[in-house]
Amino acid sequence: MAENNPFPGENNTGHFWDDNLRELENPPPRWWMIALWASLIWFIAYGVIYPMWPTLSDYSKGVTGWTQMQEYSAGIAEVEAIRAQYEEKITGMSAAQILADPDLTTYTKASARVLFGDKCAACHGSGGQGNVDFPVLADDDWLYGGNIETIVESITNGRQGVMTAHAAILQPDEVDALANYVVALSEGKQDPAGQALFTQKGCVACHGMDGKGMQMLGSANLTDAIWRFEPGGVESAKYTIQYGVNDPSNPMTREAVMPSFQALLSEDEIKKLAVLVHSLGGGQ
Ligand code: HEC
Ligand code: HEC
């Protein structure tokens, strides 16, 4: 073959195509060889250091004894250690003291979120935005009060506002007049005749002269446009006035029960939830 090599003296292999395309015997570039050997060394070293080679019944453990599971457990232990510091602090503190510590508050809010989703969201919505006939927690309007102690109390003991049904004591036109009066009140309008009836029929006993409600009783503030019972407005107010709220003597009464969580949650869990709820709405 060499004698009819058209490129004598060249380091070709003697394979030609199309007259002048030919295979040469050049060594691969140096950088390529270095990379090849380096990766081979890497491969063997990896197999020595880390678990890699299958054996008949097991696998090689590597000289360091490293396992992914161990690394995972160590990571978890690290997180637990950080959590434990916070949890220990929380146990010894009141909810108000937790709130005074921004770092602890951040931790507490994060750790209470899942609990809120499990225990509270069904009624109050996942972000405390409320549901039909379940109060919004993520605003500044509170039935019972938005300071931290009151929130703890609401969660611990539950709440059940009571308004007596007035269907038997009021004439239909009085129900009408009162419903229109409270709706006007919520729109910022004053009406002396309505105010007189409101006073005369005893509404003031629970809602106050000004209709702003009393947090001790959880009687809704009637002067804001935030309605506790959907859809709000005159018809809704008429219903509440006639049948009341949680009045056991009236089968048509509105239900408004916040269950007690004393037996269902630990004291720490209640504190955490109170801090979270406070951060959603806050205020008084
Ligand atoms: C079964 C439904 C239900 C569940 C579950 C529930 N709540 Fe309530 N919650 C209510 C109702 C209804 C009220 C209003 C009671 C009333 O009108 O008297 C309320 C009121 C409250 C209040 C008082 C709000 C105010 O304006 O003063 C707070 C705070 C509160 N809930 C927090 C929670 C937290 C935290 C959880 C979870 C641990 C929770 N609730 C679970 C139904 C529920
Ligand atoms: C025994 C106390 C009590 C009396 C008396 C009372 N209320 Fe109420 N009322 C309440 C409470 C408590 C609530 C809120 C219930 C809840 O959210 O659990 C309420 C709620 C309401 C609501 C619903 C507000 C909303 O945001 O949806 C209206 C309207 C209302 N009352 C009007 C009246 C009128 C008018 C009278 C007089 C005829 C009256 N109430 C008498 C305790 C009372």
mmCIF file of C-alpha atoms and ligand atoms in Angstrom:
data_model
loop_
_atom_site.group_PDB
_atom_site.id
_atom_site.type_symbol
_atom_site.label_atom_id
_atom_site.label_comp_id
_atom_site.label_asym_id
_atom_site.label_seq_id
_atom_site.Cartn_x
_atom_site.Cartn_y
_atom_site.Cartn_z
ATOM 1 C CA MET A 1 0.000 0.000 0.000
ATOM 2 C CA ALA A 2 2.818 2.344 0.941
ATOM 3 C CA GLU A 3 4.228 2.263 -2.567
ATOM 4 C CA ASN A 4 1.080 3.769 -4.071
ATOM 5 C CA ASN A 5 0.582 6.269 -1.243
ATOM 6 C CA PRO A 6 -0.044 9.564 -3.039
ATOM 7 C CA PHE A 7 1.186 11.445 0.024
ATOM 8 C CA PRO A 8 4.529 9.786 0.716
ATOM 9 C CA GLY A 9 6.166 10.655 3.992
ATOM 10 C CA GLU A 10 2.901 11.710 5.612
ATOM 11 C CA ASN A 11 1.747 9.887 8.772
ATOM 12 C CA ASN A 12 -1.460 8.747 7.209
ATOM 13 C CA THR A 13 -2.912 5.285 7.736
ATOM 14 C CA GLY A 14 -3.269 4.544 4.058
ATOM 15 C CA HIS A 15 -7.016 4.957 4.108
ATOM 16 C CA PHE A 16 -8.252 7.344 1.450
ATOM 17 C CA TRP A 17 -11.576 8.597 0.273
ATOM 18 C CA ASP A 18 -12.328 10.765 -2.704
ATOM 19 C CA ASP A 19 -8.628 10.813 -3.700
ATOM 20 C CA ASN A 20 -7.416 13.183 -1.029
ATOM 21 C CA LEU A 21 -9.438 12.655 2.168
ATOM 22 C CA ARG A 22 -7.264 10.528 4.434
ATOM 23 C CA GLU A 23 -6.951 9.300 7.995
ATOM 24 C CA LEU A 24 -3.892 10.538 9.865
ATOM 25 C CA GLU A 25 -2.181 9.089 12.919
ATOM 26 C CA ASN A 26 -1.862 12.355 14.891
ATOM 27 C CA PRO A 27 -2.016 11.866 18.647
ATOM 28 C CA PRO A 28 -5.072 13.503 20.355
ATOM 29 C CA PRO A 29 -4.377 17.011 21.675
ATOM 30 C CA ARG A 30 -2.520 17.173 24.967
ATOM 31 C CA TRP A 31 -5.347 18.906 26.837
ATOM 32 C CA TRP A 32 -7.659 16.099 25.806
ATOM 33 C CA MET A 33 -5.303 13.425 27.123
ATOM 34 C CA ILE A 34 -4.889 15.317 30.383
ATOM 35 C CA ALA A 35 -8.674 15.513 30.760
ATOM 36 C CA LEU A 36 -9.009 11.797 30.019
ATOM 37 C CA TRP A 37 -6.439 10.766 32.635
ATOM 38 C CA ALA A 38 -7.765 13.245 35.169
ATOM 39 C CA SER A 39 -11.284 11.878 34.854
ATOM 40 C CA LEU A 40 -9.989 8.342 35.164
ATOM 41 C CA ILE A 41 -8.123 9.227 38.349
ATOM 42 C CA TRP A 42 -11.213 11.057 39.600
ATOM 43 C CA PHE A 43 -13.345 8.016 38.937
ATOM 44 C CA ILE A 44 -11.048 5.646 40.826
ATOM 45 C CA ALA A 45 -10.534 8.071 43.699
ATOM 46 C CA TYR A 46 -14.277 8.577 43.994
ATOM 47 C CA GLY A 47 -14.731 4.825 44.229
ATOM 48 C CA VAL A 48 -12.172 4.655 47.024
ATOM 49 C CA ILE A 49 -13.615 7.537 49.025
ATOM 50 C CA TYR A 50 -17.353 7.068 48.526
ATOM 51 C CA PRO A 51 -19.594 3.999 48.466
ATOM 52 C CA MET A 52 -19.699 2.861 44.864
ATOM 53 C CA TRP A 53 -18.687 -0.671 43.865
ATOM 54 C CA PRO A 54 -21.287 -3.374 44.028
ATOM 55 C CA THR A 55 -20.086 -6.523 45.796
ATOM 56 C CA LEU A 56 -21.863 -9.863 45.781
ATOM 57 C CA SER A 57 -24.208 -9.135 48.635
ATOM 58 C CA ASP A 58 -23.511 -5.480 49.474
ATOM 59 C CA TYR A 59 -21.455 -2.567 48.158
ATOM 60 C CA SER A 60 -18.121 -0.956 48.970
ATOM 61 C CA LYS A 61 -18.501 1.594 51.772
ATOM 62 C CA GLY A 62 -15.664 3.934 50.825
ATOM 63 C CA VAL A 63 -12.875 4.930 53.212
ATOM 64 C CA THR A 64 -14.841 7.865 54.702
ATOM 65 C CA GLY A 65 -17.973 5.861 55.484
ATOM 66 C CA TRP A 66 -20.098 8.706 54.032
ATOM 67 C CA THR A 67 -23.739 7.994 53.193
ATOM 68 C CA GLN A 68 -26.456 10.227 51.836
ATOM 69 C CA MET A 69 -28.727 9.120 54.669
ATOM 70 C CA GLN A 70 -26.186 10.223 57.261
ATOM 71 C CA GLU A 71 -25.860 13.613 55.641
ATOM 72 C CA TYR A 72 -29.642 13.964 55.598
ATOM 73 C CA SER A 73 -29.921 13.006 59.279
ATOM 74 C CA ALA A 74 -27.179 15.465 60.184
ATOM 75 C CA GLY A 75 -29.058 18.196 58.317
ATOM 76 C CA ILE A 76 -32.271 17.384 60.154
ATOM 77 C CA ALA A 77 -30.459 17.333 63.486
ATOM 78 C CA GLU A 78 -29.049 20.772 62.724
ATOM 79 C CA VAL A 79 -32.523 22.164 61.974
ATOM 80 C CA GLU A 80 -33.926 20.491 65.090
ATOM 81 C CA ALA A 81 -31.192 22.038 67.212
ATOM 82 C CA ILE A 82 -32.092 25.503 65.921
ATOM 83 C CA ARG A 83 -35.795 24.834 66.428
ATOM 84 C CA ALA A 84 -35.213 23.485 69.928
ATOM 85 C CA GLN A 85 -33.631 26.796 70.973
ATOM 86 C CA TYR A 86 -36.704 28.703 69.818
ATOM 87 C CA GLU A 87 -39.174 26.167 71.195
ATOM 88 C CA GLU A 88 -37.517 26.265 74.600
ATOM 89 C CA LYS A 89 -37.799 30.052 74.681
ATOM 90 C CA ILE A 90 -41.444 29.985 73.605
ATOM 91 C CA THR A 91 -42.380 27.572 76.396
ATOM 92 C CA GLY A 92 -41.181 29.997 79.015
ATOM 93 C CA MET A 93 -42.756 33.095 77.482
ATOM 94 C CA SER A 94 -46.186 34.636 77.183
ATOM 95 C CA ALA A 95 -47.591 35.410 73.744
ATOM 96 C CA ALA A 96 -47.037 39.128 74.412
ATOM 97 C CA GLN A 97 -43.367 38.486 75.237
ATOM 98 C CA ILE A 98 -42.955 36.521 72.009
ATOM 99 C CA LEU A 99 -44.379 39.454 70.075
ATOM 100 C CA ALA A 100 -41.842 41.774 71.680
ATOM 101 C CA ASP A 101 -39.027 39.727 70.128
ATOM 102 C CA PRO A 102 -39.037 40.182 66.317
ATOM 103 C CA ASP A 103 -36.756 37.221 65.675
ATOM 104 C CA LEU A 104 -38.890 34.874 67.750
ATOM 105 C CA THR A 105 -42.055 36.300 66.185
ATOM 106 C CA THR A 106 -40.795 35.450 62.708
ATOM 107 C CA TYR A 107 -40.050 31.887 63.776
ATOM 108 C CA THR A 108 -43.386 31.552 65.587
ATOM 109 C CA LYS A 109 -45.422 32.790 62.632
ATOM 110 C CA ALA A 110 -43.701 30.379 60.271
ATOM 111 C CA SER A 111 -44.145 27.431 62.589
ATOM 112 C CA ALA A 112 -47.834 28.219 63.252
ATOM 113 C CA ARG A 113 -48.827 28.392 59.612
ATOM 114 C CA VAL A 114 -49.276 24.640 59.135
ATOM 115 C CA LEU A 115 -51.236 24.430 62.370
ATOM 116 C CA PHE A 116 -53.498 27.253 61.203
ATOM 117 C CA GLY A 117 -54.085 25.389 57.954
ATOM 118 C CA ASP A 118 -55.004 22.221 59.898
ATOM 119 C CA LYS A 119 -57.155 23.632 62.656
ATOM 120 C CA CYS A 120 -58.468 27.034 61.657
ATOM 121 C CA ALA A 121 -58.515 27.445 57.881
ATOM 122 C CA ALA A 122 -61.671 25.363 57.358
ATOM 123 C CA CYS A 123 -63.667 28.136 59.020
ATOM 124 C CA HIS A 124 -61.490 31.233 58.760
ATOM 125 C CA GLY A 125 -59.879 30.648 55.345
ATOM 126 C CA SER A 126 -56.264 29.700 54.709
ATOM 127 C CA GLY A 127 -54.999 33.246 55.187
ATOM 128 C CA GLY A 128 -57.584 34.225 57.825
ATOM 129 C CA GLN A 129 -59.593 36.006 55.136
ATOM 130 C CA GLY A 130 -62.839 34.543 56.508
ATOM 131 C CA ASN A 131 -65.662 32.613 54.920
ATOM 132 C CA VAL A 132 -69.388 33.139 54.619
ATOM 133 C CA ASP A 133 -70.529 33.641 58.238
ATOM 134 C CA PHE A 134 -67.072 33.042 59.677
ATOM 135 C CA PRO A 135 -65.239 36.172 60.703
ATOM 136 C CA VAL A 136 -62.217 37.578 58.918
ATOM 137 C CA LEU A 137 -59.129 37.436 61.101
ATOM 138 C CA ALA A 138 -56.886 39.284 58.684
ATOM 139 C CA ASP A 139 -58.289 42.759 59.292
ATOM 140 C CA ASP A 140 -58.417 45.314 62.074
ATOM 141 C CA ASP A 141 -62.049 44.688 62.902
ATOM 142 C CA TRP A 142 -62.489 42.524 65.973
ATOM 143 C CA LEU A 143 -65.601 41.164 67.624
ATOM 144 C CA TYR A 144 -63.828 40.351 70.870
ATOM 145 C CA GLY A 145 -60.612 42.318 70.520
ATOM 146 C CA GLY A 146 -57.348 42.046 68.662
ATOM 147 C CA ASN A 147 -54.862 42.465 71.492
ATOM 148 C CA ILE A 148 -52.739 39.393 72.007
ATOM 149 C CA GLU A 149 -54.246 38.319 75.349
ATOM 150 C CA THR A 150 -57.780 38.472 73.956
ATOM 151 C CA ILE A 151 -56.793 36.433 70.929
ATOM 152 C CA VAL A 152 -55.251 33.790 73.218
ATOM 153 C CA GLU A 153 -58.512 33.759 75.164
ATOM 154 C CA SER A 154 -60.632 33.466 71.984
ATOM 155 C CA ILE A 155 -58.641 30.409 70.883
ATOM 156 C CA THR A 156 -58.394 28.795 74.321
ATOM 157 C CA ASN A 157 -62.002 29.092 75.436
ATOM 158 C CA GLY A 158 -63.799 29.542 72.141
ATOM 159 C CA ARG A 159 -66.434 32.212 71.514
ATOM 160 C CA GLN A 160 -70.154 32.184 71.106
ATOM 161 C CA GLY A 161 -71.772 35.608 70.786
ATOM 162 C CA VAL A 162 -75.395 35.642 71.873
ATOM 163 C CA MET A 163 -78.079 37.946 70.543
ATOM 164 C CA THR A 164 -81.620 37.196 71.603
ATOM 165 C CA ALA A 165 -84.222 36.655 68.897
ATOM 166 C CA HIS A 166 -86.604 39.613 68.673
ATOM 167 C CA ALA A 167 -89.279 38.154 66.365
ATOM 168 C CA ALA A 168 -91.729 37.738 69.231
ATOM 169 C CA ILE A 169 -91.126 41.147 70.784
ATOM 170 C CA LEU A 170 -91.053 43.413 67.739
ATOM 171 C CA GLN A 171 -93.678 44.330 65.159
ATOM 172 C CA PRO A 172 -92.650 43.766 61.518
ATOM 173 C CA ASP A 173 -92.474 47.544 60.920
ATOM 174 C CA GLU A 174 -90.195 47.910 63.937
ATOM 175 C CA VAL A 175 -87.910 45.180 62.572
ATOM 176 C CA ASP A 176 -87.873 47.061 59.275
ATOM 177 C CA ALA A 177 -87.148 50.385 60.913
ATOM 178 C CA LEU A 178 -84.342 48.947 63.066
ATOM 179 C CA ALA A 179 -82.753 47.114 60.141
ATOM 180 C CA ASN A 180 -82.833 50.287 58.075
ATOM 181 C CA TYR A 181 -81.472 52.244 61.004
ATOM 182 C CA VAL A 182 -78.417 50.005 61.482
ATOM 183 C CA VAL A 183 -77.692 49.926 57.757
ATOM 184 C CA ALA A 184 -77.920 53.745 57.632
ATOM 185 C CA LEU A 185 -75.628 53.833 60.668
ATOM 186 C CA SER A 186 -73.070 51.744 58.808
ATOM 187 C CA GLU A 187 -73.209 54.301 56.019
ATOM 188 C CA GLY A 188 -72.498 57.108 58.472
ATOM 189 C CA LYS A 189 -76.045 58.495 58.540
ATOM 190 C CA GLN A 190 -77.712 59.528 61.795
ATOM 191 C CA ASP A 191 -81.449 59.092 62.283
ATOM 192 C CA PRO A 192 -82.981 60.321 65.588
ATOM 193 C CA ALA A 193 -86.208 58.285 65.213
ATOM 194 C CA GLY A 194 -84.188 55.119 64.571
ATOM 195 C CA GLN A 195 -81.890 55.936 67.464
ATOM 196 C CA ALA A 196 -84.923 56.293 69.767
ATOM 197 C CA LEU A 197 -86.277 52.880 68.743
ATOM 198 C CA PHE A 198 -82.801 51.328 69.022
ATOM 199 C CA THR A 199 -82.629 52.633 72.601
ATOM 200 C CA GLN A 200 -86.216 51.781 73.487
ATOM 201 C CA LYS A 201 -86.000 48.184 72.267
ATOM 202 C CA GLY A 202 -82.940 47.475 74.319
ATOM 203 C CA CYS A 203 -80.448 47.110 71.479
ATOM 204 C CA VAL A 204 -78.192 49.565 73.281
ATOM 205 C CA ALA A 205 -77.741 47.102 76.135
ATOM 206 C CA CYS A 206 -75.441 45.041 73.960
ATOM 207 C CA HIS A 207 -74.519 47.295 71.029
ATOM 208 C CA GLY A 208 -74.031 50.500 73.040
ATOM 209 C CA MET A 209 -75.650 53.905 72.501
ATOM 210 C CA ASP A 210 -73.420 54.553 69.530
ATOM 211 C CA GLY A 211 -73.973 51.072 68.011
ATOM 212 C CA LYS A 212 -70.269 50.357 68.074
ATOM 213 C CA GLY A 213 -70.704 47.153 70.022
ATOM 214 C CA MET A 214 -68.936 45.838 73.104
ATOM 215 C CA GLN A 215 -65.965 43.556 72.761
ATOM 216 C CA MET A 216 -66.756 41.907 76.069
ATOM 217 C CA LEU A 217 -69.951 40.535 74.474
ATOM 218 C CA GLY A 218 -68.626 40.200 70.922
ATOM 219 C CA SER A 219 -71.579 42.294 69.787
ATOM 220 C CA ALA A 220 -70.727 43.372 66.284
ATOM 221 C CA ASN A 221 -69.876 46.982 65.552
ATOM 222 C CA LEU A 222 -72.906 48.151 63.584
ATOM 223 C CA THR A 223 -71.377 51.452 62.500
ATOM 224 C CA ASP A 224 -68.760 50.049 60.143
ATOM 225 C CA ALA A 225 -69.673 48.560 56.818
ATOM 226 C CA ILE A 226 -68.164 45.222 57.808
ATOM 227 C CA TRP A 227 -70.945 42.713 58.155
ATOM 228 C CA ARG A 228 -70.487 39.723 60.372
ATOM 229 C CA PHE A 229 -73.259 37.851 58.580
ATOM 230 C CA GLU A 230 -73.489 37.616 54.818
ATOM 231 C CA PRO A 231 -74.580 39.254 52.668
ATOM 232 C CA GLY A 232 -75.059 42.284 54.960
ATOM 233 C CA GLY A 233 -77.523 45.024 54.275
ATOM 234 C CA VAL A 234 -81.165 45.390 55.291
ATOM 235 C CA GLU A 235 -82.444 41.848 54.653
ATOM 236 C CA SER A 236 -79.538 40.305 56.479
ATOM 237 C CA ALA A 237 -79.990 42.689 59.436
ATOM 238 C CA LYS A 238 -83.724 41.911 59.544
ATOM 239 C CA TYR A 239 -82.936 38.218 59.782
ATOM 240 C CA THR A 240 -80.482 38.759 62.641
ATOM 241 C CA ILE A 241 -82.920 41.005 64.499
ATOM 242 C CA GLN A 242 -85.778 38.531 64.186
ATOM 243 C CA TYR A 243 -83.962 35.302 64.910
ATOM 244 C CA GLY A 244 -80.951 36.444 66.882
ATOM 245 C CA VAL A 245 -77.591 34.703 67.108
ATOM 246 C CA ASN A 246 -77.011 31.485 69.069
ATOM 247 C CA ASP A 247 -80.409 31.891 70.734
ATOM 248 C CA PRO A 248 -81.322 28.333 71.788
ATOM 249 C CA SER A 249 -85.022 29.231 72.043
ATOM 250 C CA ASN A 250 -85.259 30.004 68.336
ATOM 251 C CA PRO A 251 -84.678 27.234 65.770
ATOM 252 C CA MET A 252 -84.038 29.773 62.991
ATOM 253 C CA THR A 253 -81.327 31.550 64.952
ATOM 254 C CA ARG A 254 -77.961 32.238 63.356
ATOM 255 C CA GLU A 255 -75.140 29.987 64.454
ATOM 256 C CA ALA A 256 -71.823 31.498 65.413
ATOM 257 C CA VAL A 257 -69.623 29.096 67.300
ATOM 258 C CA MET A 258 -65.901 29.339 67.668
ATOM 259 C CA PRO A 259 -64.924 26.019 69.291
ATOM 260 C CA SER A 260 -62.693 25.902 72.354
ATOM 261 C CA PHE A 261 -59.220 24.607 71.557
ATOM 262 C CA GLN A 262 -58.086 24.122 75.137
ATOM 263 C CA ALA A 263 -58.282 20.329 74.954
ATOM 264 C CA LEU A 264 -57.138 20.100 71.336
ATOM 265 C CA LEU A 265 -53.974 22.183 71.327
ATOM 266 C CA SER A 266 -51.073 22.639 73.721
ATOM 267 C CA GLU A 267 -50.520 25.979 75.425
ATOM 268 C CA ASP A 268 -47.511 26.599 73.184
ATOM 269 C CA GLU A 269 -49.531 25.871 70.055
ATOM 270 C CA ILE A 270 -52.230 28.326 71.149
ATOM 271 C CA LYS A 271 -49.593 30.983 71.828
ATOM 272 C CA LYS A 272 -48.098 30.440 68.381
ATOM 273 C CA LEU A 273 -51.489 30.674 66.679
ATOM 274 C CA ALA A 274 -52.301 33.841 68.623
ATOM 275 C CA VAL A 275 -49.051 35.424 67.435
ATOM 276 C CA LEU A 276 -49.864 34.440 63.850
ATOM 277 C CA VAL A 277 -53.456 35.742 64.065
ATOM 278 C CA HIS A 278 -52.228 38.956 65.678
ATOM 279 C CA SER A 279 -49.794 39.462 62.824
ATOM 280 C CA LEU A 280 -52.608 38.983 60.297
ATOM 281 C CA GLY A 281 -54.768 41.697 61.787
ATOM 282 C CA GLY A 282 -53.244 43.149 64.912
ATOM 283 C CA GLY A 283 -54.565 46.324 66.452
ATOM 284 C CA GLN A 284 -57.095 46.409 69.241
HETATM 285 C C1 HEC B 1 -65.874 25.529 63.384
HETATM 286 C C2 HEC B 1 -65.423 26.776 62.839
HETATM 287 C C3 HEC B 1 -64.230 27.454 63.472
HETATM 288 C C4 HEC B 1 -62.963 26.945 63.658
HETATM 289 C C5 HEC B 1 -62.447 25.565 63.327
HETATM 290 C C6 HEC B 1 -62.177 28.028 64.214
HETATM 291 N N1 HEC B 1 -62.947 29.138 64.390
HETATM 292 FE FE1 HEC B 1 -62.354 30.906 65.150
HETATM 293 N N2 HEC B 1 -64.234 31.595 65.077
HETATM 294 C C7 HEC B 1 -65.323 30.934 64.527
HETATM 295 C C8 HEC B 1 -66.511 31.741 64.662
HETATM 296 C C9 HEC B 1 -67.904 31.376 64.192
HETATM 297 C C10 HEC B 1 -66.119 32.922 65.341
HETATM 298 C C11 HEC B 1 -67.020 34.087 65.752
HETATM 299 C C12 HEC B 1 -67.744 33.741 67.019
HETATM 300 C C13 HEC B 1 -68.850 34.713 67.279
HETATM 301 O O1 HEC B 1 -69.337 35.332 66.336
HETATM 302 O O2 HEC B 1 -69.199 34.852 68.441
HETATM 303 C C14 HEC B 1 -64.689 32.793 65.568
HETATM 304 C C15 HEC B 1 -63.921 33.756 66.195
HETATM 305 C C16 HEC B 1 -62.549 33.706 66.325
HETATM 306 C C17 HEC B 1 -61.740 34.748 66.907
HETATM 307 C C18 HEC B 1 -62.268 36.064 67.461
HETATM 308 C C19 HEC B 1 -62.297 37.077 66.342
HETATM 309 C C20 HEC B 1 -62.690 38.452 66.786
HETATM 310 O O3 HEC B 1 -63.052 39.220 65.876
HETATM 311 O O4 HEC B 1 -62.581 38.788 67.965
HETATM 312 C C21 HEC B 1 -60.430 34.348 66.809
HETATM 313 C C22 HEC B 1 -59.211 35.100 67.266
HETATM 314 C C23 HEC B 1 -60.437 33.043 66.197
HETATM 315 N N3 HEC B 1 -61.739 32.682 65.903
HETATM 316 C C24 HEC B 1 -59.305 32.310 65.930
HETATM 317 C C25 HEC B 1 -59.337 30.984 65.527
HETATM 318 C C26 HEC B 1 -58.153 30.145 65.437
HETATM 319 C C27 HEC B 1 -56.733 30.578 65.710
HETATM 320 C C28 HEC B 1 -58.599 28.911 65.052
HETATM 321 C C29 HEC B 1 -57.772 27.649 64.865
HETATM 322 C C30 HEC B 1 -57.176 27.139 66.073
HETATM 323 C C31 HEC B 1 -60.031 28.986 64.897
HETATM 324 N N4 HEC B 1 -60.437 30.258 65.187
HETATM 325 C C32 HEC B 1 -60.827 27.920 64.504
HETATM 326 C C33 HEC B 1 -65.292 29.688 63.950
HETATM 327 C C34 HEC B 1 -64.213 28.827 63.953
HETATM 328 C C1 HEC B 2 -78.029 40.262 74.312
HETATM 329 C C2 HEC B 2 -77.210 41.184 73.549
HETATM 330 C C3 HEC B 2 -77.779 41.730 72.258
HETATM 331 C C4 HEC B 2 -78.942 42.453 72.068
HETATM 332 C C5 HEC B 2 -79.982 42.811 73.123
HETATM 333 C C6 HEC B 2 -78.976 42.818 70.681
HETATM 334 N N1 HEC B 2 -77.872 42.318 70.039
HETATM 335 FE FE1 HEC B 2 -77.517 42.510 68.069
HETATM 336 N N2 HEC B 2 -75.873 41.314 68.291
HETATM 337 C C7 HEC B 2 -75.391 40.858 69.494
HETATM 338 C C8 HEC B 2 -74.196 40.071 69.253
HETATM 339 C C9 HEC B 2 -73.362 39.392 70.331
HETATM 340 C C10 HEC B 2 -73.997 40.086 67.858
HETATM 341 C C11 HEC B 2 -72.864 39.429 67.079
HETATM 342 C C12 HEC B 2 -72.986 37.973 67.150
HETATM 343 C C13 HEC B 2 -71.772 37.255 66.664
HETATM 344 O O1 HEC B 2 -71.072 37.719 65.773
HETATM 345 O O2 HEC B 2 -71.546 36.208 67.238
HETATM 346 C C14 HEC B 2 -75.080 40.874 67.281
HETATM 347 C C15 HEC B 2 -75.236 41.080 65.928
HETATM 348 C C16 HEC B 2 -76.163 41.954 65.387
HETATM 349 C C17 HEC B 2 -76.299 42.236 64.002
HETATM 350 C C18 HEC B 2 -75.490 41.629 62.887
HETATM 351 C C19 HEC B 2 -74.334 42.519 62.555
HETATM 352 C C20 HEC B 2 -73.512 42.070 61.389
HETATM 353 O O3 HEC B 2 -72.412 42.621 61.260
HETATM 354 O O4 HEC B 2 -73.937 41.202 60.615
HETATM 355 C C21 HEC B 2 -77.302 43.170 63.874
HETATM 356 C C22 HEC B 2 -77.808 43.790 62.613
HETATM 357 C C23 HEC B 2 -77.795 43.423 65.206
HETATM 358 N N3 HEC B 2 -77.082 42.666 66.107
HETATM 359 C C24 HEC B 2 -78.800 44.328 65.501
HETATM 360 C C25 HEC B 2 -79.416 44.406 66.730
HETATM 361 C C26 HEC B 2 -80.575 45.204 66.997
HETATM 362 C C27 HEC B 2 -81.272 46.132 66.008
HETATM 363 C C28 HEC B 2 -80.917 44.959 68.279
HETATM 364 C C29 HEC B 2 -82.120 45.499 69.034
HETATM 365 C C30 HEC B 2 -83.398 44.995 68.586
HETATM 366 C C31 HEC B 2 -79.948 44.046 68.825
HETATM 367 N N4 HEC B 2 -79.051 43.729 67.857
HETATM 368 C C32 HEC B 2 -79.967 43.556 70.112
HETATM 369 C C33 HEC B 2 -75.907 41.036 70.743
HETATM 370 C C34 HEC B 2 -77.130 41.685 70.975
#
